[in-house]
Structure formats: structure tokens, C-alpha cells
Tab-separated table of C-alpha atoms and ligand atoms in Angstrom:
chain	number	residue	atom	x	y	z
A	532	MET	CA	-8.232	20.382	-25.333
A	533	GLU	CA	-9.517	21.076	-21.754
A	534	ASN	CA	-7.526	23.317	-20.058
A	535	ILE	CA	-5.393	21.759	-16.996
A	536	ARG	CA	-5.625	23.919	-13.728
A	537	ILE	CA	-2.664	23.990	-11.425
A	538	ILE	CA	-2.690	24.134	-7.759
A	539	ARG	CA	0.869	23.647	-5.996
A	540	THR	CA	1.683	22.351	-2.827
A	541	ASN	CA	2.535	25.158	-0.028
A	542	SER	CA	4.627	22.413	1.529
A	543	PRO	CA	7.249	20.202	-0.709
A	544	LYS	CA	7.919	16.956	0.901
A	545	GLN	CA	11.603	16.259	1.194
A	546	LYS	CA	13.228	14.100	-1.373
A	547	PRO	CA	14.144	10.380	-0.408
A	548	ASP	CA	17.714	9.357	-0.880
A	549	GLU	CA	17.895	7.617	-4.051
A	550	LYS	CA	20.158	5.010	-2.785
A	551	ALA	CA	18.099	3.491	-0.545
A	552	LEU	CA	14.779	3.252	-2.728
A	553	GLY	CA	12.696	0.529	-2.648
A	554	PHE	CA	9.295	0.422	-4.672
A	555	GLY	CA	6.153	2.121	-4.714
A	556	ALA	CA	6.779	3.565	-1.042
A	557	ILE	CA	7.083	7.394	-1.148
A	558	PHE	CA	4.894	9.730	-3.344
A	559	THR	CA	5.776	12.888	-4.935
A	560	ASP	CA	4.165	16.118	-4.421
A	561	HIS	CA	1.539	16.398	-6.835
A	562	MET	CA	-0.803	14.269	-8.813
A	563	PHE	CA	-2.916	14.611	-11.834
A	564	VAL	CA	-6.710	14.041	-11.291
A	565	MET	CA	-10.103	14.393	-13.093
A	566	ASP	CA	-13.632	13.449	-12.602
A	567	TYR	CA	-16.798	11.596	-14.859
A	568	ASP	CA	-20.119	11.881	-14.579
A	569	ILE	CA	-22.853	10.980	-17.461
A	570	GLU	CA	-23.922	14.711	-18.227
A	571	ASP	CA	-20.071	16.077	-18.581
A	572	GLY	CA	-17.871	13.173	-19.601
A	573	TRP	CA	-14.343	13.352	-18.365
A	574	HIS	CA	-14.070	16.892	-16.999
A	575	ASN	CA	-12.081	19.086	-14.292
A	576	PRO	CA	-8.647	17.957	-14.953
A	577	ARG	CA	-6.431	19.546	-12.848
A	578	VAL	CA	-2.468	18.830	-10.901
A	579	GLU	CA	-2.899	19.502	-7.274
A	580	PRO	CA	-0.941	18.629	-4.182
A	581	TYR	CA	-0.880	14.701	-3.429
A	582	GLY	CA	-3.037	13.872	-0.709
A	583	PRO	CA	-6.201	11.738	0.457
A	584	PHE	CA	-9.527	12.235	-1.153
A	585	ALA	CA	-12.618	12.189	0.524
A	586	VAL	CA	-14.632	8.643	0.265
A	587	GLU	CA	-17.682	7.104	1.422
A	588	PRO	CA	-18.229	4.034	2.695
A	589	SER	CA	-20.882	2.996	-0.239
A	590	MET	CA	-18.228	3.601	-2.755
A	591	MET	CA	-18.682	0.867	-5.379
A	592	VAL	CA	-14.616	0.437	-6.140
A	593	PHE	CA	-14.845	-0.953	-2.239
A	594	HIS	CA	-17.294	-3.547	-2.839
A	595	TYR	CA	-16.987	-4.765	-6.543
A	596	GLY	CA	-13.853	-3.638	-7.447
A	597	GLN	CA	-14.317	-1.901	-10.858
A	598	ALA	CA	-10.415	-0.359	-10.914
A	599	ILE	CA	-7.994	-0.228	-13.550
A	600	PHE	CA	-4.770	0.943	-13.736
A	601	GLU	CA	-1.054	1.220	-15.362
A	602	GLY	CA	2.524	1.470	-14.782
A	603	MET	CA	4.826	3.396	-16.761
A	604	LYS	CA	8.458	4.756	-15.809
A	605	ALA	CA	10.016	8.307	-16.402
A	606	TYR	CA	13.759	9.047	-16.494
A	607	ARG	CA	16.102	11.957	-17.525
A	608	ASN	CA	17.661	11.651	-20.863
A	609	LYS	CA	21.243	13.365	-21.315
A	610	ASN	CA	20.425	16.526	-21.120
A	611	GLY	CA	18.287	16.787	-18.075
A	612	ASP	CA	14.845	16.236	-19.748
A	613	PRO	CA	12.436	14.377	-18.554
A	614	VAL	CA	11.308	11.287	-20.587
A	615	VAL	CA	8.876	8.464	-20.578
A	616	PHE	CA	9.115	5.085	-21.842
A	617	ARG	CA	6.266	4.492	-24.121
A	618	PRO	CA	3.363	6.093	-22.560
A	619	LEU	CA	1.129	6.198	-25.377
A	620	ASN	CA	0.995	2.158	-25.337
A	621	GLY	CA	0.676	2.258	-21.468
A	622	ILE	CA	-2.741	4.498	-22.084
A	623	ALA	CA	-3.731	3.047	-25.112
A	624	ARG	CA	-3.748	-0.336	-22.524
A	625	LEU	CA	-5.658	1.643	-20.167
A	626	ASN	CA	-8.285	1.772	-22.685
A	627	ARG	CA	-8.540	-1.830	-23.438
A	628	SER	CA	-8.582	-2.442	-19.757
A	629	ALA	CA	-11.575	-0.177	-19.298
A	630	GLU	CA	-13.592	-1.320	-22.214
A	631	ARG	CA	-13.194	-5.088	-20.586
A	632	LEU	CA	-14.171	-3.273	-16.726
A	633	CYS	CA	-17.264	-1.007	-18.158
A	634	ILE	CA	-15.443	2.094	-17.547
A	635	PRO	CA	-16.140	4.808	-19.729
A	636	GLN	CA	-13.001	5.733	-22.203
A	637	VAL	CA	-10.335	7.942	-21.648
A	638	ASP	CA	-9.143	10.614	-24.203
A	639	GLU	CA	-5.466	9.427	-24.593
A	640	LYS	CA	-4.192	13.007	-25.646
A	641	LEU	CA	-5.569	14.673	-22.493
A	642	VAL	CA	-4.015	12.083	-20.587
A	643	TRP	CA	-0.863	12.469	-22.035
A	644	GLN	CA	-1.308	16.137	-21.439
A	645	GLY	CA	-2.061	15.739	-18.023
A	646	LEU	CA	1.286	12.987	-17.375
A	647	LYS	CA	3.350	15.881	-19.091
A	648	THR	CA	2.115	18.590	-16.749
A	649	LEU	CA	2.209	16.619	-13.469
A	650	LEU	CA	5.957	15.671	-14.724
A	651	ASP	CA	6.959	18.888	-15.383
A	652	ILE	CA	6.427	20.161	-11.855
A	653	ASP	CA	7.216	17.131	-10.272
A	654	LYS	CA	10.816	16.580	-12.439
A	655	ASP	CA	12.854	17.320	-9.211
A	656	TRP	CA	11.623	13.857	-8.108
A	657	ILE	CA	13.075	12.067	-10.922
A	658	PRO	CA	15.844	10.043	-9.697
A	659	THR	CA	18.952	9.232	-11.347
A	660	ALA	CA	20.988	6.644	-9.868
A	661	GLU	CA	21.879	3.475	-11.495
A	662	GLY	CA	18.600	1.302	-11.388
A	663	THR	CA	16.203	4.238	-10.414
A	664	ALA	CA	13.376	5.872	-12.176
A	665	LEU	CA	9.949	7.871	-11.405
A	666	TYR	CA	7.101	4.980	-11.335
A	667	ILE	CA	3.995	6.438	-12.682
A	668	ARG	CA	0.902	4.803	-11.578
A	669	PRO	CA	-2.360	6.013	-13.400
A	670	LEU	CA	-5.931	4.739	-12.147
A	671	ILE	CA	-9.371	5.005	-12.365
A	672	ILE	CA	-11.721	4.131	-9.861
A	673	SER	CA	-15.963	3.869	-9.417
A	674	MET	CA	-17.153	6.541	-7.373
A	675	ASP	CA	-20.877	5.923	-7.428
A	676	CYS	CA	-22.406	5.076	-3.764
A	677	SER	CA	-24.534	2.376	-4.324
A	678	LEU	CA	-24.797	-1.577	-3.188
A	679	GLY	CA	-26.496	-2.883	-6.864
A	680	VAL	CA	-24.539	-4.913	-9.109
A	681	ARG	CA	-23.805	-2.889	-12.023
A	682	PRO	CA	-21.209	-0.450	-14.146
A	683	SER	CA	-20.791	3.247	-11.774
A	684	HIS	CA	-22.217	5.993	-13.661
A	685	THR	CA	-19.225	8.349	-12.021
A	686	TYR	CA	-15.698	7.906	-12.048
A	687	ARG	CA	-12.084	9.151	-10.858
A	688	PHE	CA	-8.902	8.893	-12.958
A	689	PHE	CA	-5.379	9.893	-11.092
A	690	ILE	CA	-1.892	9.822	-11.639
A	691	ILE	CA	0.321	9.552	-8.819
A	692	LEU	CA	4.491	9.409	-9.057
A	693	SER	CA	6.724	7.334	-6.776
A	694	PRO	CA	10.415	7.578	-7.063
A	695	VAL	CA	11.577	3.905	-6.956
A	696	GLY	CA	14.529	1.280	-6.952
A	697	ALA	CA	14.422	-2.333	-8.145
A	698	TYR	CA	10.964	-4.119	-7.682
A	699	TYR	CA	12.341	-7.041	-6.017
A	700	ALA	CA	14.454	-7.136	-3.070
A	701	GLU	CA	16.907	-9.321	-5.203
A	702	GLY	CA	17.260	-6.286	-7.664
A	703	ILE	CA	18.856	-7.965	-10.794
A	704	LYS	CA	19.951	-11.429	-9.016
A	705	PRO	CA	18.007	-14.366	-9.975
A	706	VAL	CA	14.401	-14.886	-8.364
A	707	LYS	CA	12.893	-18.046	-7.334
A	708	ILE	CA	9.273	-18.685	-8.513
A	709	TYR	CA	7.258	-21.398	-7.554
A	710	VAL	CA	4.828	-22.988	-10.054
A	711	THR	CA	1.344	-23.288	-8.668
A	712	ASP	CA	-1.009	-25.909	-10.380
A	713	GLU	CA	-3.656	-25.479	-7.454
A	714	TYR	CA	-4.923	-21.677	-8.006
A	715	VAL	CA	-5.047	-19.933	-11.043
A	716	ARG	CA	-5.351	-16.166	-11.760
A	717	ALA	CA	-7.343	-16.035	-14.639
A	718	VAL	CA	-9.211	-17.854	-17.305
A	719	LYS	CA	-10.041	-17.672	-21.088
A	720	GLY	CA	-12.588	-15.224	-21.469
A	721	GLY	CA	-11.991	-13.537	-17.751
A	722	MET	CA	-9.954	-10.271	-17.205
A	723	GLY	CA	-6.867	-11.821	-17.328
A	724	PHE	CA	-5.636	-9.165	-20.093
A	725	ALA	CA	-6.894	-6.111	-18.436
A	726	LYS	CA	-4.859	-4.591	-15.842
A	727	THR	CA	-7.400	-4.664	-13.528
A	728	ALA	CA	-6.997	-4.584	-9.778
A	729	GLY	CA	-9.134	-7.912	-8.793
A	730	ASN	CA	-5.943	-9.634	-10.873
A	731	TYR	CA	-3.806	-8.684	-8.169
A	732	ALA	CA	-6.272	-9.519	-5.279
A	733	ALA	CA	-6.641	-13.111	-6.844
A	734	SER	CA	-2.668	-13.752	-6.793
A	735	LEU	CA	-1.797	-12.675	-3.125
A	736	TYR	CA	-3.319	-15.899	-1.871
A	737	ALA	CA	-0.904	-18.450	-3.612
A	738	ALA	CA	1.868	-15.760	-3.380
A	739	GLU	CA	1.535	-15.446	0.251
A	740	LYS	CA	2.154	-19.866	0.323
A	741	ALA	CA	4.699	-19.415	-2.222
A	742	LYS	CA	6.703	-16.771	0.216
A	743	GLU	CA	6.514	-19.466	2.971
A	744	LYS	CA	7.997	-22.014	1.239
A	745	GLY	CA	11.173	-19.425	0.154
A	746	TYR	CA	9.913	-18.575	-3.012
A	747	THR	CA	9.607	-14.636	-4.250
A	748	GLN	CA	7.283	-14.957	-6.895
A	749	VAL	CA	4.553	-17.637	-8.464
A	750	LEU	CA	4.536	-18.331	-11.979
A	751	TRP	CA	1.213	-19.290	-13.090
A	752	LEU	CA	-0.482	-21.788	-15.491
A	753	ASP	CA	-3.679	-21.918	-17.487
A	754	GLY	CA	-6.916	-21.871	-15.762
A	755	CYS	CA	-8.313	-25.026	-17.466
A	756	GLN	CA	-5.610	-27.839	-17.980
A	757	HIS	CA	-3.085	-26.254	-15.567
A	758	LYS	CA	-0.869	-26.994	-18.165
A	759	TYR	CA	0.310	-23.882	-20.202
A	760	VAL	CA	2.484	-21.327	-18.748
A	761	GLU	CA	0.975	-17.859	-18.689
A	762	GLU	CA	2.738	-15.193	-16.946
A	763	VAL	CA	3.981	-14.319	-13.306
A	764	GLY	CA	1.608	-11.923	-12.407
A	765	THR	CA	3.883	-9.086	-11.972
A	766	MET	CA	5.570	-9.834	-15.095
A	767	ASN	CA	5.670	-11.569	-18.091
A	768	ILE	CA	7.836	-14.636	-18.769
A	769	PHE	CA	10.551	-15.492	-21.326
A	770	PHE	CA	12.550	-18.826	-21.836
A	771	LYS	CA	15.558	-19.496	-23.919
A	772	ILE	CA	15.607	-22.703	-25.237
A	773	ASP	CA	18.676	-23.250	-26.884
A	774	ASP	CA	19.187	-20.048	-29.003
A	775	THR	CA	15.151	-19.372	-29.392
A	776	LEU	CA	13.038	-17.366	-27.646
A	777	VAL	CA	9.732	-18.451	-26.293
A	778	THR	CA	6.805	-16.377	-24.352
A	779	PRO	CA	3.554	-17.425	-23.958
A	780	THR	CA	1.146	-16.133	-26.301
A	781	LEU	CA	-1.314	-13.265	-25.684
A	782	GLU	CA	-4.133	-15.160	-28.277
A	783	VAL	CA	-5.362	-16.907	-25.215
A	784	GLY	CA	-6.641	-13.564	-23.625
A	785	SER	CA	-5.602	-14.354	-19.582
A	786	ILE	CA	-2.019	-12.872	-19.960
A	787	LEU	CA	-1.485	-9.048	-19.731
A	788	GLY	CA	-0.119	-7.943	-22.859
A	789	GLY	CA	3.090	-6.469	-21.512
A	790	ILE	CA	5.092	-3.419	-22.588
A	791	THR	CA	8.341	-4.356	-21.631
A	792	ARG	CA	7.441	-7.816	-23.180
A	793	ASP	CA	6.230	-6.421	-26.027
A	794	SER	CA	9.942	-4.474	-26.561
A	795	VAL	CA	11.996	-7.551	-25.765
A	796	VAL	CA	9.999	-9.417	-28.888
A	797	THR	CA	11.069	-6.433	-30.606
A	798	MET	CA	14.611	-5.983	-30.000
A	799	ALA	CA	15.318	-9.360	-29.884
A	800	GLU	CA	13.891	-10.195	-33.427
A	801	HIS	CA	15.649	-6.930	-34.567
A	802	MET	CA	18.975	-8.446	-33.043
A	803	GLY	CA	18.702	-11.738	-35.108
A	804	TYR	CA	16.996	-13.619	-32.203
A	805	LYS	CA	14.024	-16.376	-33.200
A	806	VAL	CA	11.168	-15.320	-31.065
A	807	GLU	CA	8.038	-17.549	-30.698
A	808	GLU	CA	5.027	-16.441	-28.704
A	809	ARG	CA	3.357	-19.667	-28.598
A	810	LEU	CA	2.139	-22.025	-26.222
A	811	ILE	CA	4.461	-23.513	-23.789
A	812	SER	CA	3.341	-26.254	-21.533
A	813	ILE	CA	5.195	-26.614	-18.191
A	814	ASP	CA	6.415	-30.540	-18.996
A	815	GLU	CA	8.076	-28.624	-22.284
A	816	VAL	CA	10.077	-26.262	-20.112
A	817	TYR	CA	11.101	-29.010	-17.937
A	818	GLU	CA	12.179	-31.565	-20.654
A	819	ALA	CA	13.937	-28.672	-21.821
A	820	HIS	CA	15.940	-28.085	-18.658
A	821	LYS	CA	16.317	-32.022	-18.631
A	822	GLN	CA	18.170	-32.018	-21.928
A	823	GLY	CA	20.397	-29.096	-21.251
A	824	ARG	CA	18.324	-26.950	-23.537
A	825	LEU	CA	16.759	-24.450	-21.113
A	826	LYS	CA	19.541	-21.931	-20.925
A	827	GLU	CA	18.145	-18.838	-19.387
A	828	VAL	CA	14.569	-18.217	-17.884
A	829	PHE	CA	13.463	-14.254	-17.142
A	830	GLY	CA	10.580	-11.884	-16.383
A	831	THR	CA	9.596	-8.745	-17.811
A	832	GLY	CA	7.736	-5.980	-16.802
A	833	THR	CA	7.803	-1.954	-16.091
A	834	ALA	CA	7.874	-2.539	-12.249
A	835	ALA	CA	10.739	-5.118	-12.922
A	836	VAL	CA	12.697	-4.472	-16.231
A	837	ILE	CA	14.204	-8.081	-16.643
A	838	SER	CA	14.415	-10.175	-13.999
A	839	PRO	CA	16.386	-13.546	-14.092
A	840	VAL	CA	15.272	-16.488	-13.153
A	841	GLY	CA	17.557	-18.869	-10.978
A	842	VAL	CA	15.190	-21.411	-9.378
A	843	MET	CA	11.754	-22.746	-10.390
A	844	CYS	CA	9.896	-25.083	-8.041
A	845	TRP	CA	7.046	-27.338	-10.112
A	846	ASP	CA	5.124	-30.225	-8.543
A	847	ASP	CA	8.067	-30.366	-5.632
A	848	ASN	CA	10.800	-30.602	-8.765
A	849	VAL	CA	13.135	-27.835	-8.041
A	850	ILE	CA	15.461	-26.983	-11.047
A	851	GLU	CA	18.075	-24.298	-11.326
A	852	ILE	CA	18.797	-22.406	-14.243
A	853	ASN	CA	22.375	-21.005	-15.472
A	854	ASN	CA	23.888	-21.571	-12.247
A	855	ASN	CA	21.114	-19.491	-10.179
A	856	GLU	CA	23.043	-16.411	-12.338
A	857	MET	CA	21.935	-14.033	-14.442
A	858	GLY	CA	22.243	-15.173	-18.237
A	859	GLU	CA	24.383	-13.606	-21.459
A	860	PHE	CA	20.816	-12.784	-23.080
A	861	SER	CA	18.867	-11.298	-20.048
A	862	LYS	CA	22.175	-9.431	-19.482
A	863	LEU	CA	22.236	-7.746	-22.934
A	864	ILE	CA	18.763	-7.333	-23.074
A	865	TYR	CA	18.721	-5.493	-19.833
A	866	ASN	CA	21.330	-3.392	-20.619
A	867	LYS	CA	19.718	-2.201	-24.237
A	868	ILE	CA	16.217	-1.454	-22.629
A	869	THR	CA	17.442	0.367	-19.834
A	870	GLY	CA	20.133	2.066	-22.474
A	871	ILE	CA	17.078	2.992	-24.589
A	872	GLN	CA	15.275	4.403	-21.191
A	873	ARG	CA	18.171	6.506	-20.267
A	874	GLY	CA	19.369	7.685	-23.872
A	875	THR	CA	22.647	6.060	-23.595
A	876	GLU	CA	21.539	3.757	-26.303
A	877	GLU	CA	19.939	4.870	-29.758
A	878	ASP	CA	16.008	4.652	-29.402
A	879	ILE	CA	15.834	3.222	-33.065
A	880	PHE	CA	12.179	2.063	-32.112
A	881	GLY	CA	11.355	6.004	-30.979
A	882	TRP	CA	9.841	4.589	-27.973
A	883	VAL	CA	11.111	7.104	-25.474
A	884	LYS	CA	8.981	10.561	-25.231
A	885	ASN	CA	10.285	13.399	-24.157
A	886	ILE	CA	7.612	15.675	-22.113
A	887	TYR	CA	8.811	19.110	-23.875
A	888	GLU	CA	8.501	17.800	-27.385
B	821	LIG	C1	4.163	-2.602	-13.524
B	821	LIG	O1	5.438	-3.416	-13.872
B	821	LIG	O2	4.205	-1.538	-13.761
B	821	LIG	C2	2.600	-3.676	-12.765
B	821	LIG	O3	1.801	-3.101	-12.971
B	821	LIG	C3	3.083	-4.533	-12.004
B	821	LIG	C4	3.152	-4.818	-10.488
B	821	LIG	C5	3.943	-3.677	-10.040
B	821	LIG	C6	1.905	-4.491	-10.158
């Protein structure tokens, strides 16, 4: 495996107050970087001081959006060692996104090695206060300077780190979501399953409209019939109908296969709950609410972890879920997953990787 060069900063920054962390506004002292070209493949892996890159206005990523990213979190375990939640799943997903965007595959072992090296250097940035973590953002962008529409021949991969608190201002209090049947995020055959910048750009307009109406996020419906529930964009969605957990199927290909989503499905099944990954229409959700069977709604994501949904609005029809309070199951699963991440619950699925092992 290639040697990872290390260039340390001469001017380490002051660490933030852990109790006042928002999401993704502060960056650590270092970043991991490597480059790609056709002759050498991925090369020159290095950890260097966090800082600006030299870029040209003609770089393809600015024009055609060939960019993919990931999100993971690091914590400290009981012994104080840095641990990462399901990093290999995140790196594997990066390669699935890369394939869809015509970006060359990365060596997953080298990326994990690079991340471990970076975390070792910046480990003092891992916050330990309740609800905090060190958010890990790997990214690949196209670097060719050209205006022709084609896959780039050069790329840069980098990982930056950000100490974070809760993703939503609400913390783990229920959020309000607006169901849009006017705009769509992704369609079958599109890029919905990939973690690519364009999917997030596509979400902004409807999200701003929802914010104007007092809602935190948008719930997307399928792009063809505007009927089936897809995801929230920053998280996947679960409905607890009676005692069954229902979450939209990934089979259509327009939804991101969330790692927290997968963790919740696995943990819930292990706890004896019935979980259905299937098409679920927004009519079915509203009908279940009318019948008093919609017990809980919550989102899952690396950034958001578990985020209860207290209010939904679809077609001017506003419903309140579980009296706008976090439900029993949401609380249970939140405690279990954060317990596994922080090492206070047994990691029976082997999801937590110590960077020193
Ligand atoms: C994550 O949960 O890691 C995400 O990437 C969602 C969002 C912050 C873009």
C-alpha cells in the first residue's frame, strides 16, 4: 500500500466549545488528500493542513457537478480511543456513487488507512459531550479544466473533519416536514441512490419553500406518480404503523441507501420487530393516521442520527404524530444506536471500528 505522507500544521486552531456546536461550521487542523490522473491512478496520498485548494474557473466540477461525497462519524470509546461507526460501509457506498458518476474507483483499504491516519492526528478534536461527534466528510471532485461535457480525466479526493452537535436546531425534538407533490428529488434511472452534490442542489428550492411555511424539511414523493414516499433528502424515513416498522424500499433506485437506515432495520429485526421495506404511499400514511394506527414517524441519517417527526403537511392537510413528542420506539432506537457508537451498548453487529486495531 502507498505511503501516506504527513505534513503537520504549524498553527493549530483553538478547539470550539463542545456545548455550543452546531453542524458543519468548524473544521479541524488537517485533511487527507489524494489525486487521480490517467497515468498514475490515485496517487500522492497525504495528510496536510486544512486549507484552500488552488482551483481554476474552468474546472469541470463547477460546471457539470461531477462530485460525490460521504458522511460518517467518529467518537471516543470508553478507553478514549477514536472509533468510527461503519466506515467500510461508507467507503463502499462512495465507490457505488463513483460508478454512477463515471468517477474512478478508490482503493477502499487505502481510504480507510488515510482516514485512520487523519483521525489519529486530529483526535483531540473529537468532542465527547452528549449528542456530539466528529463528522467525517470524504469527497471526490472532477478537476479537468475543460468545457466539454464528458467525464473528467483528473480528480481530487479529500476528507475533512468537523466537530458537530445536532444536525437540526430542534436537536432530537420532533421536526415538522412538508410533503411536496410539486417538486421531485430523483427519478427511477436517475442518480437518487448516489451521494452526489446534484441531488442536494435539486432539493434546495422545495426546501426553501417549505421553510417559508414553517417546516424544517421536505418529504419527497416518487418522481413518476407523486404517490410513494421516498426520503427526506438529509435522511431516510420510517413509519411505525401499529407494531410494524415500514420504510420505503431501495429497489427503485431513487433513494439513498442510508447506513443508519440499514442499522435501524437490522437492530429492529434483532429486537423482534416486524420491519417492512416496501413501497408505501402517502395515502397509506394518512389513512393509518386517520385510523389511529400511525404511532411514530422518524428520520434516520448519519448527521441527524434519529430525528422524530412531529408534524407532517401534505396537500394542506396537517397531521400531528404522537402528540408531537418523540415516541417510545424512536427513543429506544436512538439510545441503542448512540450507545453502540459511544461504547456503552454492546456492539453485537461489529459496526464500530477502532482506528488503532
Ligand atoms: C449525512 O447524514 O451524513 C448527510 O450526508 C446528510 C446531509 C448532512 C447532507
